[in-house]
CSV table of C-alpha atoms in Angstrom, one decimal:
chain,number,residue,atom,x,y,z
A,1,MET,CA,73.0,3.2,12.5
A,2,LYS,CA,69.6,4.8,13.3
A,3,PHE,CA,68.1,3.2,10.3
A,4,PHE,CA,69.1,-0.3,11.5
A,5,ASN,CA,67.9,0.5,15.0
A,6,ARG,CA,64.5,1.5,13.6
A,7,ILE,CA,64.3,-1.7,11.5
A,8,LYS,CA,65.2,-3.7,14.7
A,9,MET,CA,62.6,-2.0,16.8
A,10,ARG,CA,60.0,-2.5,14.0
A,11,GLY,CA,60.9,-6.1,13.8
A,12,GLU,CA,60.5,-6.5,17.6
A,13,GLN,CA,57.1,-4.8,17.5
A,14,LEU,CA,55.9,-7.1,14.7
A,15,TYR,CA,57.3,-10.1,16.6
A,16,ASN,CA,55.5,-9.1,19.8
A,17,ARG,CA,52.2,-8.5,18.0
A,18,GLY,CA,52.5,-11.8,16.2
A,19,LYS,CA,53.2,-13.6,19.5
A,20,ARG,CA,50.3,-11.9,21.2
A,21,PHE,CA,48.0,-12.8,18.3
A,22,TYR,CA,49.2,-16.4,18.4
A,23,ASP,CA,48.7,-16.6,22.2
A,24,TYR,CA,45.2,-15.2,21.8
A,25,CYS,CA,44.3,-17.7,19.0
A,26,THR,CA,45.7,-20.7,20.9
A,27,VAL,CA,44.8,-19.9,24.5
A,28,GLY,CA,43.3,-16.5,25.2
A,29,VAL,CA,40.3,-16.9,22.8
A,30,TRP,CA,38.7,-19.5,25.2
A,31,THR,CA,38.4,-16.8,27.8
A,32,ASP,CA,36.8,-14.3,25.4
A,33,MET,CA,33.1,-14.6,25.9
A,34,ARG,CA,32.1,-12.2,23.0
A,35,SER,CA,29.9,-13.6,20.3
A,36,THR,CA,31.5,-11.7,17.4
A,37,MET,CA,32.1,-13.5,14.0
A,38,PHE,CA,35.9,-13.1,14.5
A,39,VAL,CA,35.9,-14.8,17.9
A,40,LYS,CA,33.6,-17.6,16.6
A,41,LEU,CA,35.9,-18.1,13.6
A,42,VAL,CA,39.1,-18.3,15.6
A,43,LYS,CA,37.5,-20.7,18.1
A,44,THR,CA,36.2,-22.9,15.3
A,45,LEU,CA,39.6,-23.1,13.5
A,46,ASN,CA,41.3,-23.7,16.8
A,47,LEU,CA,39.1,-26.5,17.8
A,48,SER,CA,39.0,-28.0,14.3
A,49,LEU,CA,42.8,-28.2,14.0
A,50,ARG,CA,43.0,-29.6,17.6
A,51,ALA,CA,40.4,-32.3,16.9
A,52,PHE,CA,41.9,-33.1,13.5
A,53,PHE,CA,45.3,-33.8,14.8
A,54,ASP,CA,44.3,-35.3,18.2
A,55,GLY,CA,41.5,-37.4,16.7
A,56,ASP,CA,43.9,-39.4,14.4
A,57,ILE,CA,41.9,-38.6,11.3
A,58,GLN,CA,44.5,-40.2,9.0
A,59,THR,CA,44.1,-43.6,10.7
A,60,LYS,CA,40.3,-43.4,10.5
A,61,ALA,CA,40.6,-42.5,6.8
A,62,CYS,CA,42.8,-45.5,6.2
A,63,ALA,CA,40.3,-47.8,7.9
A,64,LEU,CA,37.4,-46.4,5.9
A,65,THR,CA,39.5,-46.7,2.6
A,66,TYR,CA,39.9,-50.4,3.3
A,67,ARG,CA,36.2,-50.8,4.0
A,68,SER,CA,35.3,-48.8,0.9
A,69,MET,CA,37.3,-51.1,-1.3
A,70,LEU,CA,35.4,-54.0,0.0
A,71,ALA,CA,32.1,-52.2,-0.7
A,72,LEU,CA,33.1,-50.6,-4.0
A,73,VAL,CA,31.2,-52.9,-6.3
A,74,PRO,CA,28.0,-53.1,-4.2
A,75,ALA,CA,28.0,-49.3,-3.7
A,76,LEU,CA,28.4,-48.7,-7.5
A,77,ALA,CA,25.7,-51.3,-8.0
A,78,LEU,CA,23.3,-49.3,-5.8
A,79,LEU,CA,24.2,-46.0,-7.7
A,80,VAL,CA,23.8,-47.7,-11.1
A,81,ALA,CA,20.4,-49.2,-10.0
A,82,ILE,CA,19.2,-45.8,-8.8
A,83,GLY,CA,20.6,-44.2,-11.9
A,84,ARG,CA,18.6,-46.6,-14.1
A,85,GLY,CA,15.5,-45.6,-12.2
A,86,PHE,CA,16.1,-41.9,-13.1
A,87,GLY,CA,17.3,-42.7,-16.6
A,88,LEU,CA,20.8,-41.4,-15.8
A,89,GLN,CA,22.9,-44.6,-15.8
A,90,ASN,CA,24.9,-43.5,-18.9
A,91,VAL,CA,25.4,-40.1,-17.5
A,92,LEU,CA,26.7,-41.5,-14.2
A,93,GLU,CA,29.1,-43.9,-15.9
A,94,LYS,CA,30.3,-41.1,-18.2
A,95,GLU,CA,31.0,-38.8,-15.3
A,96,LEU,CA,33.0,-41.5,-13.5
A,97,ILE,CA,35.0,-42.5,-16.6
A,98,ASP,CA,35.7,-38.8,-17.3
A,99,GLY,CA,37.0,-38.5,-13.8
A,100,MET,CA,39.4,-41.4,-14.3
A,101,GLY,CA,40.2,-40.7,-17.9
A,102,SER,CA,43.5,-42.5,-18.0
A,103,GLN,CA,42.0,-45.6,-16.5
A,104,ARG,CA,39.0,-46.0,-18.8
A,105,THR,CA,39.6,-49.7,-19.4
A,106,ALA,CA,39.8,-50.5,-15.7
A,107,LEU,CA,36.5,-48.7,-15.1
A,108,GLU,CA,34.8,-50.4,-18.0
A,109,HIS,CA,35.8,-53.7,-16.4
A,110,ILE,CA,34.4,-52.6,-13.0
A,111,PHE,CA,31.1,-51.6,-14.6
A,112,ASP,CA,31.0,-55.1,-16.2
A,113,TYR,CA,31.4,-56.5,-12.7
A,114,VAL,CA,28.6,-54.2,-11.5
A,115,ASP,CA,26.2,-55.3,-14.3
A,116,SER,CA,27.0,-58.9,-13.6
A,117,TYR,CA,26.4,-58.3,-9.8
A,118,LEU,CA,23.0,-56.7,-10.5
A,119,SER,CA,22.0,-59.5,-12.9
A,120,GLN,CA,23.0,-62.2,-10.5
A,121,SER,CA,21.3,-60.4,-7.6
A,122,SER,CA,18.0,-60.0,-9.5
A,123,GLU,CA,17.5,-63.4,-11.0
A,124,GLY,CA,16.6,-66.9,-9.8
A,125,VAL,CA,17.8,-68.2,-6.5
A,126,PHE,CA,20.2,-65.3,-6.0
A,127,LEU,CA,17.4,-62.7,-5.7
A,128,GLY,CA,17.0,-62.8,-1.9
A,129,ILE,CA,20.7,-63.6,-1.2
A,130,GLY,CA,22.0,-61.0,-3.5
A,131,ILE,CA,19.9,-58.2,-2.2
A,132,ALA,CA,20.6,-59.3,1.4
A,133,LEU,CA,24.4,-59.3,0.7
A,134,LEU,CA,24.1,-55.9,-1.0
A,135,LEU,CA,22.3,-54.3,1.9
A,136,TRP,CA,24.6,-56.0,4.5
A,137,THR,CA,27.7,-54.7,2.7
A,138,LEU,CA,26.4,-51.2,2.6
A,139,ILE,CA,25.1,-51.3,6.2
A,140,SER,CA,28.6,-52.4,7.2
A,141,ILE,CA,30.4,-49.5,5.5
A,142,LEU,CA,27.8,-47.0,6.9
A,143,SER,CA,28.2,-48.5,10.3
A,144,SER,CA,32.0,-47.9,10.1
A,145,VAL,CA,31.4,-44.3,9.0
A,146,GLU,CA,29.0,-43.8,11.8
A,147,ASN,CA,31.5,-45.1,14.4
A,148,ALA,CA,34.1,-42.7,13.0
A,149,PHE,CA,31.7,-39.7,13.2
A,150,ASN,CA,30.5,-40.7,16.6
A,151,ASP,CA,34.1,-40.8,17.8
A,152,ILE,CA,34.6,-37.2,16.5
A,153,TRP,CA,31.4,-36.1,18.2
A,154,GLY,CA,32.2,-37.9,21.4
A,155,VAL,CA,29.1,-40.1,21.2
A,156,LYS,CA,29.7,-43.3,23.1
A,157,VAL,CA,26.6,-45.3,22.0
A,158,GLY,CA,25.8,-46.0,18.4
A,159,ARG,CA,22.4,-46.8,16.8
A,160,SER,CA,20.6,-50.0,17.6
A,161,PHE,CA,20.1,-52.6,14.9
A,162,TRP,CA,16.6,-51.5,14.1
A,163,ARG,CA,17.5,-47.8,14.0
A,164,LYS,CA,20.3,-48.7,11.6
A,165,ALA,CA,17.8,-50.5,9.4
A,166,THR,CA,15.5,-47.5,9.3
A,167,ASP,CA,17.9,-44.6,9.3
A,168,TYR,CA,20.3,-46.2,6.8
A,169,LEU,CA,17.5,-46.9,4.5
A,170,ALA,CA,16.7,-43.2,4.4
A,171,ILE,CA,20.4,-42.5,3.8
A,172,PHE,CA,20.5,-45.0,0.9
A,173,LEU,CA,17.5,-43.3,-0.7
A,174,VAL,CA,18.5,-39.6,-0.2
A,175,LEU,CA,22.3,-39.3,-0.6
A,176,PRO,CA,22.8,-41.3,-3.8
A,177,VAL,CA,20.0,-39.2,-5.4
A,178,LEU,CA,21.9,-36.0,-4.5
A,179,MET,CA,25.1,-37.4,-5.9
A,180,ILE,CA,23.4,-38.5,-9.1
A,181,CYS,CA,21.7,-35.2,-9.5
A,182,ALA,CA,25.1,-33.5,-9.0
A,183,SER,CA,26.5,-35.6,-11.8
A,184,GLY,CA,23.6,-35.6,-14.2
A,185,ILE,CA,22.1,-32.1,-13.9
A,186,THR,CA,24.6,-30.5,-16.2
A,187,VAL,CA,24.0,-32.9,-19.1
A,188,PHE,CA,20.3,-33.1,-18.6
A,189,VAL,CA,19.6,-29.4,-18.3
A,190,SER,CA,22.1,-28.3,-21.0
A,191,THR,CA,20.6,-30.8,-23.5
A,192,ASN,CA,17.1,-29.5,-23.0
A,193,LEU,CA,18.2,-25.8,-22.9
A,194,SER,CA,20.0,-26.3,-26.2
A,195,ARG,CA,16.7,-27.2,-27.8
A,196,LEU,CA,14.8,-24.3,-26.2
A,197,LEU,CA,17.5,-21.6,-26.4
A,198,PRO,CA,19.3,-21.6,-29.7
A,199,PHE,CA,21.4,-18.6,-28.7
A,200,ASP,CA,25.1,-19.4,-28.4
A,201,PHE,CA,26.0,-16.3,-26.4
A,202,VAL,CA,24.1,-17.6,-23.3
A,203,SER,CA,25.9,-20.9,-23.2
A,204,PRO,CA,28.8,-19.7,-21.1
A,205,LEU,CA,26.4,-18.2,-18.5
A,206,VAL,CA,24.2,-21.3,-18.6
A,207,GLU,CA,27.2,-23.6,-18.2
A,208,GLY,CA,28.5,-21.6,-15.2
A,209,LEU,CA,25.1,-21.8,-13.5
A,210,LEU,CA,24.9,-25.5,-14.1
A,211,ASP,CA,28.3,-26.0,-12.7
A,212,PHE,CA,27.3,-24.0,-9.7
A,213,ALA,CA,24.1,-26.1,-9.4
A,214,SER,CA,26.2,-29.3,-9.4
A,215,LEU,CA,28.4,-27.8,-6.7
A,216,VAL,CA,25.3,-27.0,-4.6
A,217,PHE,CA,24.1,-30.6,-4.9
A,218,ILE,CA,27.6,-31.7,-3.7
A,219,TRP,CA,27.3,-29.3,-0.7
A,220,LEU,CA,23.8,-30.8,0.1
A,221,PHE,CA,25.2,-34.3,-0.2
A,222,PHE,CA,27.9,-33.7,2.4
A,223,THR,CA,25.4,-31.7,4.5
A,224,GLY,CA,23.1,-34.7,4.5
A,225,VAL,CA,26.0,-36.9,5.5
A,226,TYR,CA,26.8,-34.7,8.5
A,227,VAL,CA,23.2,-34.5,9.6
A,228,LEU,CA,22.1,-38.1,9.1
A,229,ILE,CA,25.0,-40.3,10.0
A,230,PRO,CA,26.2,-39.2,13.5
A,231,ASN,CA,24.0,-40.6,16.3
A,232,THR,CA,23.4,-37.2,17.8
A,233,ARG,CA,21.4,-34.1,17.0
A,234,VAL,CA,23.3,-31.9,14.5
A,235,LYS,CA,22.1,-28.5,13.6
A,236,PHE,CA,21.5,-27.9,9.9
A,237,LYS,CA,23.4,-24.6,9.7
A,238,ASN,CA,26.5,-26.2,11.2
A,239,ALA,CA,26.2,-29.2,8.9
A,240,PHE,CA,25.7,-26.9,5.9
A,241,VAL,CA,28.9,-24.9,6.7
A,242,ALA,CA,30.8,-28.2,7.0
A,243,GLY,CA,29.1,-29.4,3.8
A,244,ILE,CA,30.4,-26.3,1.9
A,245,PHE,CA,33.9,-26.9,3.2
A,246,ALA,CA,33.9,-30.6,2.4
A,247,GLY,CA,32.0,-30.3,-0.9
A,248,THR,CA,34.4,-27.6,-2.2
A,249,GLY,CA,37.4,-29.6,-1.1
A,250,TYR,CA,36.0,-32.6,-2.9
A,251,MET,CA,35.4,-30.7,-6.1
A,252,VAL,CA,39.0,-29.3,-5.9
A,253,LEU,CA,40.3,-32.8,-5.4
A,254,GLN,CA,38.3,-34.0,-8.4
A,255,TRP,CA,39.8,-31.2,-10.5
A,256,LEU,CA,43.3,-31.9,-9.4
A,257,PHE,CA,42.8,-35.6,-10.0
A,258,ILE,CA,41.4,-35.1,-13.5
A,259,THR,CA,44.0,-32.5,-14.6
A,260,GLY,CA,46.8,-34.6,-13.1
A,261,GLN,CA,45.9,-37.7,-15.1
A,262,ILE,CA,48.4,-36.8,-17.8
A,263,TYR,CA,51.2,-36.8,-15.2
A,264,VAL,CA,50.6,-40.3,-13.9
A,265,SER,CA,51.2,-42.3,-17.0
A,266,LYS,CA,54.3,-43.6,-15.4
A,267,TYR,CA,52.1,-45.7,-13.1
A,268,ASN,CA,51.0,-47.7,-16.2
A,269,ALA,CA,54.7,-48.6,-16.8
A,270,ILE,CA,55.2,-49.6,-13.2
A,271,TYR,CA,51.9,-51.3,-12.3
A,272,GLY,CA,50.8,-52.4,-15.8
A,273,GLY,CA,47.1,-53.5,-15.8
A,274,ILE,CA,46.5,-52.7,-12.1
A,275,ALA,CA,47.7,-49.1,-12.3
A,276,PHE,CA,44.2,-48.1,-11.4
A,277,LEU,CA,44.4,-49.5,-7.9
A,278,PRO,CA,47.1,-47.2,-6.4
A,279,LEU,CA,45.3,-44.2,-7.9
A,280,LEU,CA,42.0,-45.3,-6.6
A,281,LEU,CA,43.4,-45.9,-3.1
A,282,ILE,CA,45.0,-42.5,-3.1
A,283,TRP,CA,41.7,-40.9,-4.2
A,284,LEU,CA,39.6,-42.8,-1.6
A,285,GLN,CA,42.1,-41.9,1.1
A,286,LEU,CA,41.9,-38.2,0.3
A,287,VAL,CA,38.2,-38.2,0.0
A,288,TRP,CA,37.8,-39.7,3.4
A,289,VAL,CA,40.2,-37.2,4.9
A,290,ILE,CA,38.1,-34.4,3.4
A,291,CYS,CA,34.9,-36.0,4.7
A,292,LEU,CA,36.2,-36.5,8.2
A,293,ALA,CA,37.7,-33.0,8.2
A,294,GLY,CA,34.3,-31.7,7.4
A,295,ALA,CA,32.8,-33.7,10.3
A,296,VAL,CA,35.4,-32.1,12.6
A,297,VAL,CA,34.5,-28.6,11.3
A,298,CYS,CA,30.8,-29.4,11.9
A,299,TYR,CA,31.5,-30.6,15.4
A,300,ALA,CA,33.7,-27.6,16.2
A,301,SER,CA,31.2,-25.0,14.8
A,302,GLN,CA,28.4,-26.5,16.9
A,303,ASN,CA,30.4,-27.0,20.1
A,304,ILE,CA,32.9,-24.1,20.4
A,305,PHE,CA,31.1,-22.9,23.5
A,306,GLN,CA,32.0,-26.2,25.3
A,307,TYR,CA,35.6,-25.2,25.3
A,308,ASN,CA,35.4,-21.8,26.9
A,309,PHE,CA,37.8,-21.4,29.8
A,310,ASN,CA,39.2,-24.8,28.8
A,311,ASN,CA,42.6,-24.3,30.4
A,312,GLU,CA,41.1,-22.9,33.6
A,313,ILE,CA,38.6,-25.8,33.9
A,314,ASN,CA,41.5,-28.3,33.7
A,315,ARG,CA,43.0,-26.6,36.8
A,316,ILE,CA,39.7,-25.8,38.6
A,317,THR,CA,39.7,-26.0,42.4
A,318,VAL,CA,37.5,-28.3,44.4
A,319,SER,CA,35.9,-25.3,46.0
A,320,TYR,CA,35.0,-23.5,42.8
A,321,ARG,CA,33.6,-26.7,41.2
A,322,LEU,CA,31.4,-27.1,44.3
A,323,LYS,CA,30.1,-23.5,43.9
A,324,ILE,CA,29.2,-24.3,40.2
A,325,HIS,CA,27.2,-27.4,41.3
A,326,VAL,CA,25.3,-25.4,43.9
A,327,ALA,CA,24.7,-22.6,41.4
A,328,VAL,CA,23.2,-25.0,38.9
A,329,MET,CA,21.0,-26.5,41.6
A,330,ALA,CA,19.8,-23.0,42.6
A,331,VAL,CA,18.8,-22.3,39.0
A,332,VAL,CA,16.8,-25.5,38.7
A,333,VAL,CA,15.1,-25.0,42.1
A,334,ASN,CA,14.2,-21.4,41.4
A,335,ASP,CA,12.7,-22.2,38.0
A,336,TYR,CA,10.8,-25.1,39.4
A,337,LEU,CA,9.2,-23.1,42.2
A,338,ALA,CA,8.4,-20.3,39.8
A,339,GLY,CA,6.4,-22.7,37.7
A,340,LYS,CA,8.7,-22.4,34.6
A,341,LYS,CA,9.6,-25.2,32.2
A,342,ALA,CA,12.5,-27.4,33.4
A,343,PRO,CA,15.7,-25.7,32.1
A,344,THR,CA,18.0,-27.6,29.8
A,345,LYS,CA,21.8,-27.6,29.8
A,346,ASP,CA,21.9,-25.2,26.9
A,347,GLU,CA,19.5,-22.8,28.5
A,348,ILE,CA,21.5,-22.7,31.7
A,349,ILE,CA,24.7,-22.1,29.7
A,350,LYS,CA,23.1,-19.4,27.6
A,351,ASP,CA,21.2,-17.6,30.4
A,352,TYR,CA,23.9,-17.5,33.0
A,353,GLY,CA,27.1,-17.6,30.9
A,354,LEU,CA,28.5,-20.8,32.5
A,355,PRO,CA,31.0,-23.0,30.6
A,356,SER,CA,29.3,-26.0,29.0
A,357,ARG,CA,31.7,-28.6,30.3
A,358,LEU,CA,31.1,-27.5,33.9
A,359,VAL,CA,27.3,-27.5,33.5
A,360,ALA,CA,27.3,-30.8,31.7
A,361,SER,CA,29.4,-32.5,34.4
A,362,ALA,CA,27.4,-30.8,37.2
A,363,VAL,CA,24.0,-32.0,36.0
A,364,ASN,CA,25.2,-35.5,35.2
A,365,PHE,CA,26.8,-35.8,38.6
A,366,MET,CA,23.8,-34.5,40.5
A,367,VAL,CA,21.5,-36.8,38.5
A,368,ASP,CA,23.6,-39.7,39.6
A,369,ALA,CA,23.7,-38.4,43.2
A,370,GLY,CA,19.9,-38.2,43.4
A,371,LEU,CA,19.7,-34.4,43.5
A,372,LEU,CA,18.3,-33.8,40.0
A,373,LEU,CA,15.8,-35.6,37.7
A,374,ARG,CA,15.9,-35.6,33.9
A,375,VAL,CA,12.6,-34.3,32.5
A,376,VAL,CA,11.6,-34.8,28.8
A,377,ASN,CA,10.8,-31.4,27.3
A,378,ASN,CA,10.6,-32.7,23.7
A,379,ALA,CA,10.5,-36.4,23.1
A,380,ARG,CA,10.8,-36.2,19.3
A,381,GLU,CA,14.0,-34.2,19.4
A,382,GLU,CA,15.3,-35.9,22.6
A,383,ILE,CA,15.6,-32.6,24.6
A,384,PHE,CA,15.8,-33.0,28.3
A,385,GLY,CA,15.4,-30.5,31.1
A,386,TYR,CA,16.2,-30.9,34.8
A,387,ALA,CA,14.0,-30.7,38.0
A,388,PRO,CA,14.8,-31.2,41.7
A,389,ALA,CA,14.7,-34.8,42.9
A,390,ILE,CA,14.1,-33.6,46.5
A,391,ASP,CA,11.4,-31.4,47.8
A,392,ALA,CA,12.4,-28.0,46.6
A,393,GLN,CA,10.8,-26.2,49.5
A,394,LEU,CA,12.9,-28.2,52.1
A,395,LEU,CA,16.2,-28.6,50.1
A,396,THR,CA,19.1,-27.0,51.9
A,397,VAL,CA,22.6,-26.2,50.7
A,398,GLY,CA,23.9,-28.5,53.4
A,399,THR,CA,22.0,-31.4,51.9
A,400,VAL,CA,23.4,-30.6,48.4
A,401,VAL,CA,27.0,-30.4,49.7
A,402,SER,CA,26.6,-33.6,51.7
A,403,ARG,CA,25.2,-35.5,48.8
A,404,LEU,CA,27.9,-34.2,46.4
A,405,ARG,CA,30.7,-35.0,48.8
A,406,ASN,CA,29.5,-38.5,49.8
A,407,TYR,CA,28.4,-39.8,46.4
A,408,GLY,CA,30.8,-42.3,44.8
A,409,ALA,CA,33.1,-45.1,45.8
A,410,ASP,CA,34.5,-44.8,49.4
A,411,ASN,CA,36.6,-46.7,51.9
A,412,PHE,CA,37.9,-49.2,49.3
A,413,ILE,CA,41.6,-49.0,50.1
A,414,PRO,CA,42.6,-51.8,52.6
A,415,ASP,CA,43.7,-50.6,56.0
A,416,PHE,CA,43.5,-46.9,55.0
A,417,ASP,CA,41.4,-46.0,58.0
A,418,ARG,CA,44.0,-47.6,60.3
A,419,THR,CA,47.0,-46.0,58.7
A,420,PHE,CA,45.5,-42.6,58.3
A,421,GLY,CA,42.9,-42.5,61.1
A,422,GLY,CA,43.9,-39.1,62.2
A,423,VAL,CA,43.4,-37.7,58.7
A,424,ILE,CA,40.0,-39.2,58.4
A,425,LYS,CA,38.9,-37.7,61.8
A,426,ALA,CA,40.2,-34.3,60.9
A,427,ILE,CA,38.5,-34.2,57.5
A,428,ASP,CA,35.2,-35.6,58.8
A,429,ARG,CA,35.2,-33.0,61.6
A,430,ALA,CA,35.8,-30.1,59.1
A,431,GLU,CA,33.2,-31.3,56.7
A,432,ASP,CA,30.6,-31.9,59.5
A,433,ALA,CA,31.3,-28.3,60.8
A,434,MET,CA,30.8,-26.8,57.3
A,435,ILE,CA,27.6,-28.8,56.5
A,436,ASP,CA,26.2,-27.9,60.0
A,437,THR,CA,26.6,-24.2,59.2
A,438,LEU,CA,24.6,-24.7,55.9
A,439,LYS,CA,21.8,-26.8,57.2
A,440,ASP,CA,19.5,-23.8,57.7
A,441,LEU,CA,20.3,-22.2,54.3
A,442,TYR,CA,17.7,-23.2,51.8
A,443,VAL,CA,18.5,-23.4,48.1
A,444,LYS,CA,15.3,-21.6,47.3
A,445,ASP,CA,16.5,-18.5,49.2
A,446,ILE,CA,19.6,-18.2,47.0
A,447,THR,CA,19.2,-15.3,44.5
A,448,VAL,CA,20.4,-15.9,41.0
A,449,THR,CA,20.6,-13.3,38.2
A,450,ASP,CA,20.7,-14.1,34.6
A,451,ILE,CA,23.4,-12.8,32.3
A,452,LEU,CA,21.1,-10.3,30.5
A,453,THR,CA,20.3,-8.6,33.8
A,454,VAL,CA,24.0,-8.6,34.7
A,455,GLU,CA,24.9,-7.0,31.4
A,456,ALA,CA,22.1,-4.4,31.8
A,457,GLU,CA,23.5,-3.5,35.2
A,458,LYS,CA,27.0,-3.2,33.8
A,459,ALA,CA,25.7,-0.9,31.0
A,460,ALA,CA,23.8,1.2,33.4
A,461,SER,CA,26.8,1.5,35.7
A,462,SER,CA,29.1,2.4,32.8
A,463,ALA,CA,26.6,5.1,31.6
A,464,ALA,CA,26.4,6.5,35.1
A,465,GLU,CA,30.2,6.7,35.3
A,466,ALA,CA,30.5,8.3,31.9
A,467,THR,CA,27.9,11.0,32.8
A,468,PRO,CA,29.5,13.9,34.7
A,469,SER,CA,27.7,14.7,38.0
A,470,GLU,CA,26.0,18.0,38.1
A,471,SER,CA,27.0,20.4,40.8
A,472,PRO,CA,24.1,21.3,43.2
A,473,ALA,CA,22.3,24.5,42.4
A,474,ALA,CA,23.3,27.6,44.5
A,475,PRO,CA,20.7,28.6,47.0
A,476,SER,CA,18.6,31.6,46.1
A,477,ALA,CA,19.3,34.8,47.8
């Protein structure tokens, strides 16, 4: 009986630990302000899974699969044209055929279409029309990909037409080269090494290094996708982490697809000559899911700090939100009067430990209310700081509170003032009394302390508490 009781108690302990760990990973981690690798990893995984399921990635992947089918021949035509320039056309075609070994005939037909497309696009009257159609098709598919990425990143405005023309041209030149290098480096290098190194015992090592080099090019390909396509500033380190994730997933998918060819022969019996189509659609769908999942990981790894205290922010009181606004205003005013560079949102978040969502909403609202101005700190990288829009020497807390409370739509409900006249008088009287008490409190007189000073004070206080106090020396006789 005691044995079963011990098992029961142990089971309850494990259940309670598991529940606490689950609660921490789902909710509690967003109130953990430590910068340890474990906390960052849990936040990234939490946000990635949430964004993946809430962002309807499957639907986006289906839409991109449809657009990819329309752009399949033009896209392959571009790859083949670049491959010809590098002398790797045969290598590229061989890699694609090896990847679809059971559908060799269908791929050979597709390459016939590609050759016909290129010949028609580069001869006679079709020269200008063919090239224009090729570029328009590829710009259209990239525009769809950009819209999907911008939706993941929360970017509301896409590139202008001229920026699409210039940025997409760079993408067309860079990304296909990386993909071709990933496909052709193994054959190219191994062929030359076999002439220089006639030793058979080094071949396994060389093959392993070449396979790894191909994997690195795939990583760089997806890294370039995550850096270049979204219409926002993406840090390379975050894009590279996502590129490793997506590139490895892509290579695993390729391996599964190649090794599984022998198990899909029944599709030939069902679909006959078009058996290639369902397999291609499945492959494209999974590739886009992996690509979009990588974009989610990239977004999550770069923006985990934006979701700190997420549950608390959703239930924040009006009073506490007002305090955050005044605190941000005090930081901007103090830096301005001290002659410092206009602080950015990220600097305010980092220096004072404030949640990103609250800081972003505060500066945007105060810019609209005429309390702050956006200042260009770095035009090339589009980095903006913030400065006071009102004379910093004369700006009072009462003015800030009054602007914040009175900015926005007001008195738009018909007959509200007649129906609730007593409410309006009571609220106006209370707000006037509060603002009247703040009219002599200047924002410049508010003392703010950065997070490093606060942590140093905490450390000093902890050290003082840990050190036992010495008893006073006894007086000498």
